[in-house]
Amino acid sequence: MCGIIGMISNRDVAEHLIEGLKKLEYRGYDSAGFGVLNDRGFVVSKEVGRVAVLEPRSSEAQDAKIGIAHTRWATHGQPTQINAHPHVSQNGRFMIVHNGIIENYSVLREYLSKHDFKFKSDTDSEVIAQLIAHEYKNNTMQAVREALSRLKGTFGLLILDREDPGSLVAVRQGSPLVIGIGDEEYFAASDISALVQHTRQVVYLNDGEIAELTLSGYRVSNFADVTVVNEPTEIDWEIEEIEKGGYEHFMLKEIFEQPQSLKQTMAGRIIPDEGSVKLGGITAIEEDTLRRLNRVIISSCGTSWHAGLIGEYVIEELARLNVEVEYASEFRYRNPVMGADDLVILISQSGETADTLAALREATSRGAHVMGVCNVVGSTIAREAGMGVYTHAGPEIGVASTKAFITQVAVLVMLGMDWGRLKGHLSNDQTCDLVEQFNAVPDLVRNVCDQSDTIQAIAGEYADCRNFLYLGRGVNFPVALEGALKLKEISYIHAEGYPAAEMKHGPIALIDENMPVVVIATQDPVYEKVISNIQEIRARQGRVIAVATEGDKEIRQHSDHVIYVPEVNPIFSPIVNVVPLQLLAYHIAVLRGCDIDKPRNLAKSVTVE
Ligand code: G6P
């Protein structure tokens, strides 16, 4: 949540800060601001609303070679101009932007108030600027370190000192921060999407580290001022990947990119000629460890949690391993019985979600094996997990996750096939057969994307509805959850996902002629049961939109609309079946005039609890 960027350069920085902020806007977008330092002192501009409302070319902001900027997702204090960042200390000397939460801010605020500090905003962040000013004797870095020792909570922090235009300070404690190494210029940002247009060389900061950036270089140290050496890494993203490329919205672009993303996920891992699966990042899980495993626990949040639920069905089916799926936010505060015979898989697109990261640390501290399934290379979860599988979906910018989800499921399917064979539950022939079928899945997804216009026409009939029900069974039950989540996230229509048979235990009471019910009714062992559930809906005048397998003519009699998807092995069907639900949500939200890529109140990367 919240995106921050800072820059020190020989160029004017204001415009570049705002460009960078636009790339970070998916992290929060209720207000935005930037602050630069030039010969005339600090120039601060902040507004309620999107980054686009900021004016980088104002004459006051000219000739500034150093600055910081912020796009906000409010935690403490409403999204107002006063609460937007940057915040400047009362004496006008220190300016900060902050991503995270200062948990002891009220104690600090009271303390500082007693020392005659007056606060302008309702935010937790303002205490940081004031505290640095309070701690300052004659050395800024010393004041920063003193202040840090008093802060509790999480922070990605950028700090400017009005009296030192040659130095930008970046601090990481619990919120992501990466340093960009340019050509005689340096950057600090919440993530690399803000940096790719300037540099490919980055240095990831770890928790408890401070970077001092000057025009001639940078120094990283820990909070105790001991120098730390973090090797630079090379970014492998292309700029085009974070542009819309002719699509109206990132979400639509990302839905259409799914066949390609899946191919990237599978590349070098699915070997159809050999009929095998090779996952290089998890060789630390030896065959005998796998045999000894008592349990696999999958922990994640949001859409990634839905992928985890599918993983439960798939890994149990293919590898006969006992799998449990936990919301990371619950897992971290339970007292789970767990140890060296358990494997905990953390799934996270961003690799930065605060609760998932905390779940990882909880599992590590209890001696479990931990594995990450992340999209963002070099993200905190990916680095801390030590072993894992990158999804390689490419950058996902739309707040509603699509291609990240589908590739997470693909990774879990590959784990299931790999472990199934290693544990002897799948013969070589069975594995070969599955690998061959799986290799065809990206093209099946493309086939569903081609039906976007048909789905748009169906969307036209339902865009004014106030409620939706989504039903699925077995491995497609989590797909129903994901379909409902997509609709509520971007169209603000209330939607519930349910296992189809559970409908009788409550949701059936809601069904009347105004209630659309999306039913996943593709060919699998529970198809007949799902048809019975559809009859129950029809008997109560509910309107049925069925997702069915190509060639199924019978289902037309039971449904108001049918969206056909290609036939596929049921174990891979979530990857194909989720696509029409993504498109349905997308088209409904467009018809309702919603902000597709930046839905209200949401943020892509939830780096606070
Ligand atoms: C937010 C995003 C969701 C995402 C969830 C988990 O809620 O809006 O799209 O599924 O966080 O994010 P992660 O990066 O851990 O997958």
Coordinates of C-alpha atoms and ligand atoms in Angstrom, one line a residue:
M1 CA 0.0 0.0 0.0
C2 CA 1.3 3.4 -0.9
G3 CA 4.0 3.9 -3.4
I4 CA 7.1 6.0 -2.8
I5 CA 9.9 7.2 -5.0
G6 CA 12.9 9.4 -4.5
M7 CA 15.6 10.6 -6.9
I8 CA 18.9 12.5 -6.8
S9 CA 20.2 13.6 -10.2
N10 CA 21.8 16.3 -12.4
R11 CA 18.5 16.5 -14.2
D12 CA 15.3 18.3 -13.0
V13 CA 13.6 15.6 -11.0
A14 CA 9.9 16.8 -10.5
E15 CA 8.7 15.4 -13.8
H16 CA 10.5 12.1 -13.4
L17 CA 9.2 11.7 -9.9
I18 CA 5.6 12.1 -11.1
E19 CA 6.2 9.6 -14.0
G20 CA 7.6 7.1 -11.5
L21 CA 4.6 7.7 -9.2
K22 CA 2.2 6.9 -12.0
K23 CA 3.9 3.5 -12.3
L24 CA 3.4 3.0 -8.6
E25 CA -0.2 4.2 -8.5
Y26 CA -1.6 0.7 -8.3
R27 CA -0.2 0.5 -4.8
G28 CA -2.6 3.3 -3.6
Y29 CA -4.4 6.1 -5.3
D30 CA -6.5 8.2 -3.0
S31 CA -4.1 11.1 -2.9
A32 CA -0.6 12.0 -4.1
G33 CA 2.2 14.4 -3.6
F34 CA 5.8 15.3 -4.2
G35 CA 8.4 17.5 -2.6
V36 CA 11.6 18.8 -4.2
L37 CA 14.5 20.8 -2.9
N38 CA 16.0 23.6 -5.0
D39 CA 17.8 26.9 -4.3
R40 CA 14.6 28.4 -2.9
G41 CA 14.1 25.5 -0.4
F42 CA 11.4 22.8 -0.2
V43 CA 8.6 23.0 -2.8
V44 CA 5.7 20.7 -1.8
S45 CA 2.7 19.9 -3.9
K46 CA 0.0 17.5 -2.8
E47 CA -3.6 16.8 -3.8
V48 CA -6.5 14.5 -3.2
G49 CA -7.1 12.1 -6.1
R50 CA -4.9 10.5 -8.7
V51 CA -1.3 11.3 -9.5
A52 CA -2.4 13.0 -12.7
V53 CA -3.7 16.0 -10.7
L54 CA -0.1 16.9 -9.7
E55 CA 1.6 19.6 -11.8
P56 CA 5.3 18.9 -12.1
R57 CA 6.0 21.9 -14.3
S58 CA 5.1 24.6 -11.8
S59 CA 7.8 27.2 -11.9
E60 CA 8.6 26.8 -8.2
A61 CA 9.5 23.1 -8.8
Q62 CA 12.0 23.9 -11.5
D63 CA 15.8 23.4 -11.1
A64 CA 15.3 20.8 -8.3
K65 CA 17.8 17.9 -8.6
I66 CA 16.5 16.0 -5.6
G67 CA 13.0 15.1 -4.5
I68 CA 10.6 12.5 -3.1
A69 CA 7.1 11.6 -3.9
H70 CA 4.2 9.4 -2.7
T71 CA 0.9 8.0 -3.8
R72 CA -1.3 7.1 -0.8
W73 CA -3.7 4.4 0.3
A74 CA -5.0 5.9 3.6
T75 CA -4.5 4.0 6.8
H76 CA -4.5 6.8 9.5
G77 CA -6.5 9.9 8.5
Q78 CA -8.8 10.4 5.6
P79 CA -7.6 11.0 2.1
T80 CA -7.3 14.8 2.4
Q81 CA -4.8 17.3 1.0
I82 CA -3.3 17.9 4.5
N83 CA -2.9 14.1 5.1
A84 CA -1.2 13.5 1.8
H85 CA 2.5 13.1 1.8
P86 CA 5.2 14.5 1.9
H87 CA 5.2 15.7 5.5
V88 CA 7.5 18.4 6.7
S89 CA 8.7 18.9 10.2
Q90 CA 7.5 21.9 12.0
N91 CA 10.8 23.7 11.7
G92 CA 10.7 23.2 7.9
R93 CA 13.9 21.2 7.9
F94 CA 13.0 17.6 7.3
M95 CA 10.7 16.2 4.7
I96 CA 9.6 12.6 4.5
V97 CA 7.4 10.2 2.6
H98 CA 6.3 7.0 4.3
N99 CA 4.8 3.6 3.3
G100 CA 3.7 1.5 6.2
I101 CA 2.2 2.0 9.6
I102 CA 3.8 3.6 12.7
E103 CA 2.1 1.6 15.5
N104 CA 3.2 3.7 18.4
Y105 CA 2.4 7.0 16.7
S106 CA -0.1 8.2 19.3
V107 CA 2.5 7.8 22.1
L108 CA 5.1 9.6 20.0
R109 CA 2.6 12.3 19.0
E110 CA 1.8 12.9 22.7
Y111 CA 5.4 13.0 23.6
L112 CA 6.3 15.4 20.8
S113 CA 3.3 17.6 21.6
K114 CA 4.7 18.0 25.1
H115 CA 7.8 19.3 23.4
D116 CA 5.8 22.0 21.6
F117 CA 5.5 20.2 18.3
K118 CA 2.3 21.1 16.5
F119 CA 0.8 18.6 14.1
K120 CA -0.9 19.5 10.9
S121 CA -2.2 16.2 9.7
D122 CA -4.1 13.2 11.3
T123 CA -1.5 10.7 9.9
D124 CA 0.8 8.4 11.8
S125 CA 3.6 9.4 9.3
E126 CA 3.9 13.0 10.3
V127 CA 5.5 12.0 13.6
I128 CA 8.5 10.7 11.7
A129 CA 9.4 14.1 10.3
Q130 CA 8.8 15.7 13.7
L131 CA 10.8 13.1 15.6
I132 CA 13.8 13.5 13.3
A133 CA 13.7 17.3 14.0
H134 CA 13.4 16.6 17.7
E135 CA 16.4 14.3 17.7
Y136 CA 18.5 16.5 15.6
K137 CA 21.6 17.9 17.4
N138 CA 24.2 18.5 14.7
N139 CA 24.1 15.4 12.5
T140 CA 21.2 14.3 10.3
M141 CA 22.1 10.6 10.1
Q142 CA 22.5 10.5 13.8
A143 CA 19.0 12.1 14.2
V144 CA 17.5 9.6 11.7
R145 CA 19.0 6.7 13.6
E146 CA 17.8 8.0 17.0
A147 CA 14.3 8.5 15.5
L148 CA 14.3 5.0 14.0
S149 CA 15.1 3.5 17.4
R150 CA 11.9 5.0 18.7
L151 CA 9.6 3.9 15.9
K152 CA 7.5 0.8 16.1
G153 CA 5.8 -0.6 13.1
T154 CA 6.6 -0.9 9.4
F155 CA 8.1 1.6 7.2
G156 CA 9.6 2.3 3.8
L157 CA 10.8 5.8 4.3
L158 CA 12.5 8.5 2.2
I159 CA 14.0 11.6 4.0
L160 CA 15.3 14.9 2.8
D161 CA 17.2 17.5 4.8
R162 CA 16.7 21.0 3.6
E163 CA 20.3 21.9 4.6
D164 CA 21.8 19.0 2.7
P165 CA 20.6 19.1 -1.0
G166 CA 23.2 16.5 -1.9
S167 CA 21.8 13.5 0.1
L168 CA 18.7 11.4 0.1
V169 CA 18.1 8.9 2.8
A170 CA 16.1 5.7 2.3
V171 CA 15.1 3.3 5.2
R172 CA 13.5 -0.1 5.0
Q173 CA 11.7 -1.8 7.9
G174 CA 8.9 -4.1 6.9
S175 CA 7.9 -2.2 3.7
P176 CA 9.6 -2.9 0.4
L177 CA 12.3 -0.5 -0.9
V178 CA 14.7 -0.9 -3.8
I179 CA 17.5 1.4 -4.9
G180 CA 18.1 2.1 -8.6
I181 CA 21.6 2.8 -9.8
G182 CA 21.5 5.2 -12.8
D183 CA 24.1 7.0 -14.8
E184 CA 25.3 9.5 -12.2
E185 CA 21.9 9.5 -10.6
Y186 CA 20.2 7.3 -8.0
F187 CA 16.7 6.4 -7.1
A188 CA 14.8 4.7 -4.3
A189 CA 11.3 3.3 -4.9
S190 CA 8.7 0.9 -3.5
D191 CA 9.2 -1.4 -6.5
I192 CA 11.1 -1.7 -9.7
S193 CA 8.2 -0.7 -12.0
A194 CA 9.0 2.9 -11.1
L195 CA 12.6 2.4 -12.1
V196 CA 12.7 0.4 -15.3
Q197 CA 12.6 3.5 -17.5
H198 CA 15.8 4.8 -15.9
T199 CA 17.9 1.8 -15.0
R200 CA 18.2 -1.9 -15.0
Q201 CA 20.6 -2.1 -12.0
V202 CA 18.9 -2.3 -8.7
V203 CA 19.8 -3.1 -5.1
Y204 CA 17.2 -4.6 -2.8
L205 CA 17.2 -3.2 0.7
N206 CA 16.5 -5.7 3.6
D207 CA 14.6 -4.9 6.7
G208 CA 16.7 -2.8 9.1
E209 CA 18.8 -1.1 6.4
I210 CA 19.4 2.5 5.5
A211 CA 20.7 3.7 2.2
E212 CA 22.3 7.2 1.8
L213 CA 22.2 8.3 -1.8
T214 CA 24.4 11.0 -3.2
L215 CA 25.3 12.0 -6.7
S216 CA 28.6 10.1 -6.4
G217 CA 27.2 6.8 -5.0
Y218 CA 25.4 5.1 -2.3
R219 CA 26.1 3.5 1.0
V220 CA 23.9 0.9 2.7
S221 CA 24.2 0.3 6.5
N222 CA 22.2 -1.3 9.2
F223 CA 20.5 0.7 12.0
A224 CA 23.7 0.4 14.0
D225 CA 25.7 2.1 11.3
V226 CA 27.6 -1.0 10.2
T227 CA 28.1 -1.0 6.4
V228 CA 26.2 -3.7 4.5
V229 CA 27.1 -4.9 1.0
N230 CA 24.0 -5.9 -1.1
E231 CA 25.0 -6.9 -4.6
P232 CA 23.2 -5.1 -7.4
T233 CA 20.9 -7.2 -9.6
E234 CA 19.7 -6.8 -13.1
I235 CA 16.0 -6.1 -13.8
D236 CA 14.6 -8.4 -16.6
W237 CA 11.4 -6.5 -17.3
E238 CA 10.8 -4.6 -20.5
I239 CA 9.2 -1.1 -20.4
E240 CA 6.5 -2.3 -22.8
E241 CA 5.4 -4.8 -20.3
I242 CA 4.2 -2.1 -17.9
E243 CA 2.4 -0.1 -20.6
K244 CA -1.1 -0.7 -21.8
G245 CA 0.0 -1.5 -25.4
G246 CA -3.2 -0.4 -27.1
Y247 CA -5.7 -1.9 -24.7
E248 CA -8.2 0.3 -22.9
H249 CA -7.3 -1.2 -19.5
F250 CA -4.4 -3.1 -18.0
M251 CA -6.9 -5.7 -16.8
L252 CA -8.0 -6.5 -20.3
K253 CA -4.5 -6.6 -21.5
E254 CA -3.5 -8.9 -18.8
I255 CA -6.4 -11.2 -19.4
F256 CA -5.4 -11.5 -23.1
E257 CA -1.8 -12.0 -22.1
Q258 CA -2.7 -15.2 -20.1
P259 CA -1.8 -17.7 -22.8
Q260 CA 1.6 -16.1 -23.1
S261 CA 2.1 -15.8 -19.4
L262 CA 1.2 -19.5 -19.0
K263 CA 3.8 -20.4 -21.6
Q264 CA 6.4 -18.4 -19.7
T265 CA 5.4 -20.2 -16.5
M266 CA 5.9 -23.6 -18.2
A267 CA 9.0 -22.8 -20.2
G268 CA 11.8 -25.1 -19.4
R269 CA 9.7 -26.7 -16.7
I270 CA 7.3 -28.8 -18.7
I271 CA 9.3 -31.0 -21.0
P272 CA 6.8 -32.7 -23.3
D273 CA 9.4 -34.7 -25.2
E274 CA 10.5 -36.3 -22.0
G275 CA 7.1 -36.2 -20.4
S276 CA 8.6 -34.6 -17.3
V277 CA 8.3 -31.6 -15.0
K278 CA 11.5 -29.9 -13.8
L279 CA 11.3 -27.2 -11.1
G280 CA 14.8 -26.0 -10.5
G281 CA 14.0 -23.8 -7.6
I282 CA 12.8 -26.5 -5.2
T283 CA 15.5 -29.1 -5.4
A284 CA 16.1 -28.4 -1.8
I285 CA 13.1 -30.5 -1.1
E286 CA 14.7 -33.9 -1.5
E287 CA 12.8 -37.0 -2.4
D288 CA 13.0 -38.5 1.1
T289 CA 11.9 -35.2 2.7
L290 CA 8.9 -35.3 0.4
R291 CA 8.1 -38.9 1.5
R292 CA 8.4 -37.9 5.1
L293 CA 6.2 -34.8 4.7
N294 CA 3.3 -34.9 7.1
R295 CA 1.5 -32.0 5.5
V296 CA 1.6 -29.2 3.0
I297 CA 0.1 -25.9 4.3
I298 CA -0.6 -23.2 1.7
S299 CA -0.9 -19.7 3.1
S300 CA -1.8 -16.6 1.1
C301 CA -4.3 -13.7 0.8
G302 CA -7.0 -12.6 -1.7
T303 CA -6.8 -14.1 -5.2
S304 CA -3.6 -16.0 -4.2
W305 CA -5.6 -17.7 -1.5
H306 CA -8.1 -18.9 -4.2
A307 CA -5.2 -20.3 -6.1
G308 CA -4.1 -22.1 -3.0
L309 CA -7.5 -23.7 -2.6
I310 CA -7.2 -25.1 -6.1
G311 CA -3.7 -26.3 -5.2
E312 CA -5.3 -28.3 -2.3
Y313 CA -7.5 -30.2 -4.7
V314 CA -4.8 -30.7 -7.3
I315 CA -1.9 -31.7 -5.1
E316 CA -4.0 -34.1 -3.0
E317 CA -5.3 -35.7 -6.2
L318 CA -2.0 -36.0 -8.0
A319 CA 0.5 -36.4 -5.2
R320 CA -1.7 -37.8 -2.4
L321 CA -0.2 -35.3 0.0
N322 CA -2.3 -33.9 2.8
V323 CA -2.8 -30.2 2.0
E324 CA -4.4 -27.4 4.1
V325 CA -5.0 -23.9 3.0
E326 CA -4.9 -20.9 5.4
Y327 CA -5.6 -17.2 5.2
A328 CA -2.1 -15.8 6.0
S329 CA -3.8 -13.2 8.2
E330 CA -5.3 -15.9 10.4
F331 CA -2.3 -18.3 10.2
R332 CA 0.1 -15.7 11.5
Y333 CA -1.9 -15.2 14.7
R334 CA -2.8 -18.8 15.4
N335 CA -0.6 -21.2 17.3
P336 CA -0.3 -23.7 14.5
V337 CA 1.0 -27.2 15.2
M338 CA 3.8 -27.4 12.8
G339 CA 7.4 -28.6 12.5
A340 CA 10.1 -30.1 10.4
D341 CA 7.8 -32.5 8.6
D342 CA 5.6 -29.8 7.3
L343 CA 6.0 -27.7 4.1
V344 CA 4.5 -24.3 4.0
I345 CA 3.9 -22.8 0.6
L346 CA 3.5 -19.0 0.5
I347 CA 1.7 -17.8 -2.6
S348 CA 2.0 -14.1 -3.5
Q349 CA 2.0 -12.2 -6.7
S350 CA 3.8 -9.2 -5.3
G351 CA 5.9 -11.2 -2.8
E352 CA 5.4 -8.3 -0.4
T353 CA 1.9 -8.9 1.2
A354 CA 2.5 -8.1 4.9
D355 CA 0.3 -11.0 6.2
T356 CA 1.8 -13.6 3.8
L357 CA 5.3 -12.4 4.8
A358 CA 4.5 -12.8 8.5
A359 CA 3.1 -16.3 7.8
L360 CA 6.4 -17.2 6.2
R361 CA 8.4 -15.9 9.2
E362 CA 6.0 -17.8 11.5
A363 CA 6.6 -21.1 9.6
T364 CA 10.3 -20.6 9.4
S365 CA 10.5 -19.9 13.2
R366 CA 8.7 -23.2 13.8
G367 CA 11.2 -25.2 11.7
A368 CA 8.9 -26.0 8.8
H369 CA 10.2 -26.1 5.2
V370 CA 9.1 -23.0 3.4
M371 CA 8.6 -22.3 -0.3
G372 CA 7.5 -19.2 -2.2
V373 CA 5.4 -19.0 -5.3
C374 CA 5.8 -15.4 -6.3
N375 CA 5.6 -13.3 -9.5
V376 CA 7.9 -10.4 -8.6
V377 CA 11.5 -11.5 -8.9
G378 CA 13.6 -10.4 -5.9
S379 CA 10.6 -9.7 -3.8
T380 CA 10.8 -10.1 0.0
I381 CA 8.9 -13.4 0.2
A382 CA 10.9 -14.8 -2.7
R383 CA 14.1 -13.9 -1.1
E384 CA 13.2 -15.0 2.5
A385 CA 11.7 -18.3 1.4
G386 CA 15.0 -19.5 0.1
M387 CA 13.4 -21.9 -2.3
G388 CA 10.4 -21.5 -4.6
V389 CA 9.0 -21.2 -8.0
Y390 CA 8.6 -17.9 -9.8
T391 CA 5.3 -17.7 -11.8
H392 CA 7.0 -15.5 -14.5
A393 CA 3.6 -14.0 -15.4
G394 CA 5.2 -10.7 -16.3
P395 CA 4.3 -7.5 -14.4
E396 CA 0.7 -7.3 -13.4
I397 CA -0.5 -3.8 -13.0
G398 CA -4.3 -4.1 -12.9
V399 CA -5.4 -4.2 -9.3
A400 CA -7.7 -7.2 -10.0
S401 CA -5.4 -10.1 -10.4
T402 CA -5.8 -12.3 -13.5
K403 CA -2.6 -13.6 -15.2
A404 CA -0.9 -13.9 -11.8
F405 CA -3.7 -16.1 -10.6
I406 CA -3.7 -18.4 -13.6
T407 CA 0.0 -18.8 -13.4
Q408 CA -0.1 -19.5 -9.7
V409 CA -2.5 -22.4 -10.4
A410 CA -0.2 -23.6 -13.2
V411 CA 2.7 -23.7 -10.7
L412 CA 0.6 -25.7 -8.2
V413 CA -0.4 -28.1 -11.0
M414 CA 3.3 -28.6 -11.9
L415 CA 4.1 -29.2 -8.2
G416 CA 1.3 -31.8 -8.1
M417 CA 2.6 -33.6 -11.2
D418 CA 6.2 -33.5 -10.1
W419 CA 5.5 -34.7 -6.6
G420 CA 3.0 -37.3 -7.8
R421 CA 5.7 -38.9 -9.9
L422 CA 8.4 -38.6 -7.3
K423 CA 6.1 -40.3 -4.7
G424 CA 5.1 -43.0 -7.1
H425 CA 1.4 -42.1 -7.3
L426 CA 1.8 -41.2 -11.0
S427 CA 3.4 -43.7 -13.3
N428 CA 5.8 -42.4 -16.0
D429 CA 3.1 -43.0 -18.6
Q430 CA 0.5 -41.1 -16.6
T431 CA 2.9 -38.2 -16.1
C432 CA 3.8 -38.1 -19.8
D433 CA 0.1 -38.0 -20.6
L434 CA -0.6 -35.2 -18.2
V435 CA 2.3 -33.2 -19.3
E436 CA 1.2 -33.4 -22.9
Q437 CA -2.3 -32.3 -22.0
F438 CA -1.0 -29.5 -19.8
N439 CA 1.2 -28.3 -22.6
A440 CA -1.9 -27.6 -24.7
V441 CA -3.7 -25.5 -22.0
P442 CA -2.3 -22.0 -23.0
D443 CA -3.9 -22.4 -26.5
L444 CA -7.2 -23.4 -24.8
V445 CA -7.1 -20.2 -22.8
R446 CA -6.5 -18.2 -26.0
N447 CA -9.7 -19.9 -27.4
V448 CA -11.7 -18.6 -24.4
C449 CA -10.2 -15.1 -24.7
D450 CA -11.5 -15.1 -28.3
Q451 CA -15.1 -15.2 -26.9
S452 CA -14.7 -11.8 -25.3
D453 CA -17.4 -10.3 -27.5
T454 CA -20.0 -13.0 -26.7
I455 CA -19.3 -12.5 -23.0
Q456 CA -19.6 -8.7 -23.5
A457 CA -23.1 -9.2 -24.9
I458 CA -24.1 -11.3 -21.9
A459 CA -22.7 -8.7 -19.6
G460 CA -25.1 -6.1 -21.2
E461 CA -28.0 -8.0 -19.7
Y462 CA -26.7 -8.1 -16.2
A463 CA -24.8 -4.9 -15.7
D464 CA -27.6 -3.4 -13.6
C465 CA -28.0 -6.3 -11.2
R466 CA -27.2 -5.7 -7.5
N467 CA -26.3 -9.2 -6.5
F468 CA -24.7 -12.3 -8.1
L469 CA -24.2 -15.8 -7.0
Y470 CA -21.3 -18.0 -8.3
L471 CA -21.4 -21.7 -7.9
G472 CA -18.9 -24.5 -8.6
R473 CA -18.0 -27.9 -7.2
G474 CA -14.8 -29.7 -6.5
V475 CA -11.7 -28.1 -8.0
N476 CA -14.0 -25.4 -9.6
F477 CA -15.5 -24.3 -6.2
P478 CA -12.5 -21.9 -5.7
V479 CA -13.0 -20.7 -9.3
A480 CA -16.6 -19.6 -8.2
L481 CA -15.0 -17.7 -5.3
E482 CA -12.5 -16.1 -7.7
G483 CA -15.3 -15.2 -10.2
A484 CA -17.3 -13.5 -7.4
L485 CA -14.2 -11.7 -6.1
K486 CA -13.4 -10.3 -9.6
L487 CA -17.0 -9.0 -9.9
K488 CA -17.1 -7.3 -6.5
E489 CA -13.6 -5.8 -6.8
I490 CA -14.1 -4.0 -10.0
S491 CA -17.9 -3.5 -10.5
Y492 CA -19.0 -3.0 -6.8
I493 CA -21.8 -5.5 -7.3
H494 CA -22.3 -7.8 -4.3
A495 CA -21.3 -11.3 -5.3
E496 CA -20.9 -14.6 -3.3
G497 CA -19.1 -17.7 -4.4
Y498 CA -20.4 -21.0 -3.0
P499 CA -19.9 -24.7 -3.4
A500 CA -22.9 -25.6 -5.6
A501 CA -24.4 -28.1 -3.1
E502 CA -24.1 -25.7 -0.2
M503 CA -26.6 -23.4 -1.9
K504 CA -29.4 -25.4 -0.2
H505 CA -28.1 -24.4 3.2
G506 CA -28.7 -20.7 2.8
P507 CA -28.1 -18.8 -0.5
I508 CA -31.1 -20.5 -2.1
A509 CA -33.3 -18.2 0.0
L510 CA -31.9 -15.3 -2.1
I511 CA -32.9 -16.7 -5.4
D512 CA -35.7 -15.1 -7.4
E513 CA -36.0 -13.7 -10.9
N514 CA -33.6 -10.9 -10.1
M515 CA -30.7 -13.1 -9.1
P516 CA -28.2 -14.1 -11.7
V517 CA -26.3 -17.3 -10.9
V518 CA -23.1 -18.1 -12.7
V519 CA -22.6 -21.9 -12.6
I520 CA -19.4 -23.7 -13.6
A521 CA -20.9 -26.8 -15.2
T522 CA -18.1 -28.2 -17.3
Q523 CA -17.6 -31.9 -17.9
D524 CA -16.2 -33.6 -14.9
P525 CA -17.2 -36.3 -12.4
V526 CA -19.7 -34.0 -10.6
Y527 CA -21.4 -32.6 -13.8
E528 CA -24.7 -34.4 -13.2
K529 CA -24.8 -33.1 -9.7
V530 CA -24.2 -29.5 -10.9
I531 CA -27.1 -29.9 -13.4
S532 CA -29.4 -30.8 -10.5
N533 CA -28.2 -27.6 -8.7
I534 CA -29.1 -25.7 -11.8
Q535 CA -32.6 -27.2 -11.8
E536 CA -33.0 -26.0 -8.2
I537 CA -32.1 -22.5 -9.3
R538 CA -34.5 -22.6 -12.3
A539 CA -37.3 -23.9 -10.2
R540 CA -37.1 -20.6 -8.2
Q541 CA -36.9 -18.4 -11.4
G542 CA -33.2 -17.7 -10.9
R543 CA -31.3 -16.6 -14.1
V544 CA -28.5 -19.0 -15.0
I545 CA -25.3 -18.2 -16.8
A546 CA -23.6 -21.5 -17.3
V547 CA -19.9 -22.1 -18.2
A548 CA -20.1 -25.4 -20.1
T549 CA -17.9 -27.7 -22.2
E550 CA -18.0 -27.2 -25.9
G551 CA -20.5 -29.6 -27.5
D552 CA -22.8 -29.8 -24.4
K553 CA -26.1 -29.0 -26.1
E554 CA -28.3 -30.2 -23.2
I555 CA -27.2 -27.5 -20.9
R556 CA -28.9 -24.9 -23.2
Q557 CA -32.3 -26.2 -21.9
H558 CA -31.4 -25.4 -18.4
S559 CA -29.7 -22.0 -18.8
D560 CA -30.4 -18.5 -19.9
H561 CA -26.9 -18.1 -21.3
V562 CA -24.1 -20.6 -22.0
I563 CA -20.4 -19.6 -22.3
Y564 CA -18.6 -22.5 -23.9
V565 CA -15.0 -23.5 -23.0
P566 CA -12.9 -26.1 -24.6
E567 CA -12.8 -29.6 -23.2
V568 CA -9.9 -30.1 -20.8
N569 CA -8.8 -32.6 -18.2
P570 CA -10.8 -31.6 -15.1
I571 CA -7.6 -31.2 -13.1
F572 CA -6.5 -28.3 -15.3
S573 CA -10.1 -26.9 -15.8
P574 CA -9.8 -24.0 -13.3
I575 CA -7.2 -22.4 -15.6
V576 CA -9.6 -22.4 -18.5
N577 CA -12.9 -21.9 -16.5
V578 CA -11.8 -18.7 -14.7
V579 CA -11.2 -16.8 -18.0
P580 CA -14.9 -16.3 -18.9
L581 CA -15.5 -15.1 -15.3
Q582 CA -12.7 -12.6 -15.5
L583 CA -14.1 -11.3 -18.8
L584 CA -17.7 -11.2 -17.5
A585 CA -16.6 -9.1 -14.5
Y586 CA -14.5 -6.9 -16.8
H587 CA -17.3 -6.1 -19.2
I588 CA -19.9 -5.6 -16.5
A589 CA -17.6 -3.1 -14.8
V590 CA -16.9 -1.3 -18.0
L591 CA -20.7 -1.0 -18.7
R592 CA -21.1 0.4 -15.2
G593 CA -18.5 3.0 -15.8
C594 CA -16.2 1.8 -13.1
D595 CA -12.5 2.5 -12.8
I596 CA -11.3 -0.9 -13.9
D597 CA -7.6 -0.8 -13.1
K598 CA -7.9 1.3 -9.9
P599 CA -11.1 0.1 -8.1
R600 CA -12.1 2.2 -5.1
N601 CA -10.6 1.4 -1.7
L602 CA -8.3 -1.4 -3.0
A603 CA -4.6 -1.5 -3.6
K604 CA -2.6 -4.1 -5.5
S605 CA 0.1 -4.7 -2.9
V606 CA -1.1 -4.8 0.7
T607 CA 2.0 -4.1 2.6
V608 CA 0.3 -3.2 5.9
E609 CA -1.6 -5.6 8.2
Ligands
G6P1 C1 -4.6 -7.5 -2.8 C2 -4.8 -7.5 -4.3 C3 -5.2 -8.8 -4.7 C4 -4.2 -9.9 -4.3 C5 -4.0 -9.8 -2.8 C6 -2.8 -10.7 -2.4 O1 -5.8 -7.6 -2.2 O2 -5.7 -6.5 -4.7 O3 -5.3 -8.9 -6.1 O4 -4.7 -11.2 -4.6 O5 -3.7 -8.5 -2.4 O6 -1.7 -10.2 -3.0 P1 -0.4 -11.0 -3.3 O7 0.6 -10.0 -4.0 O8 0.2 -11.5 -2.0 O9 -0.7 -12.1 -4.2

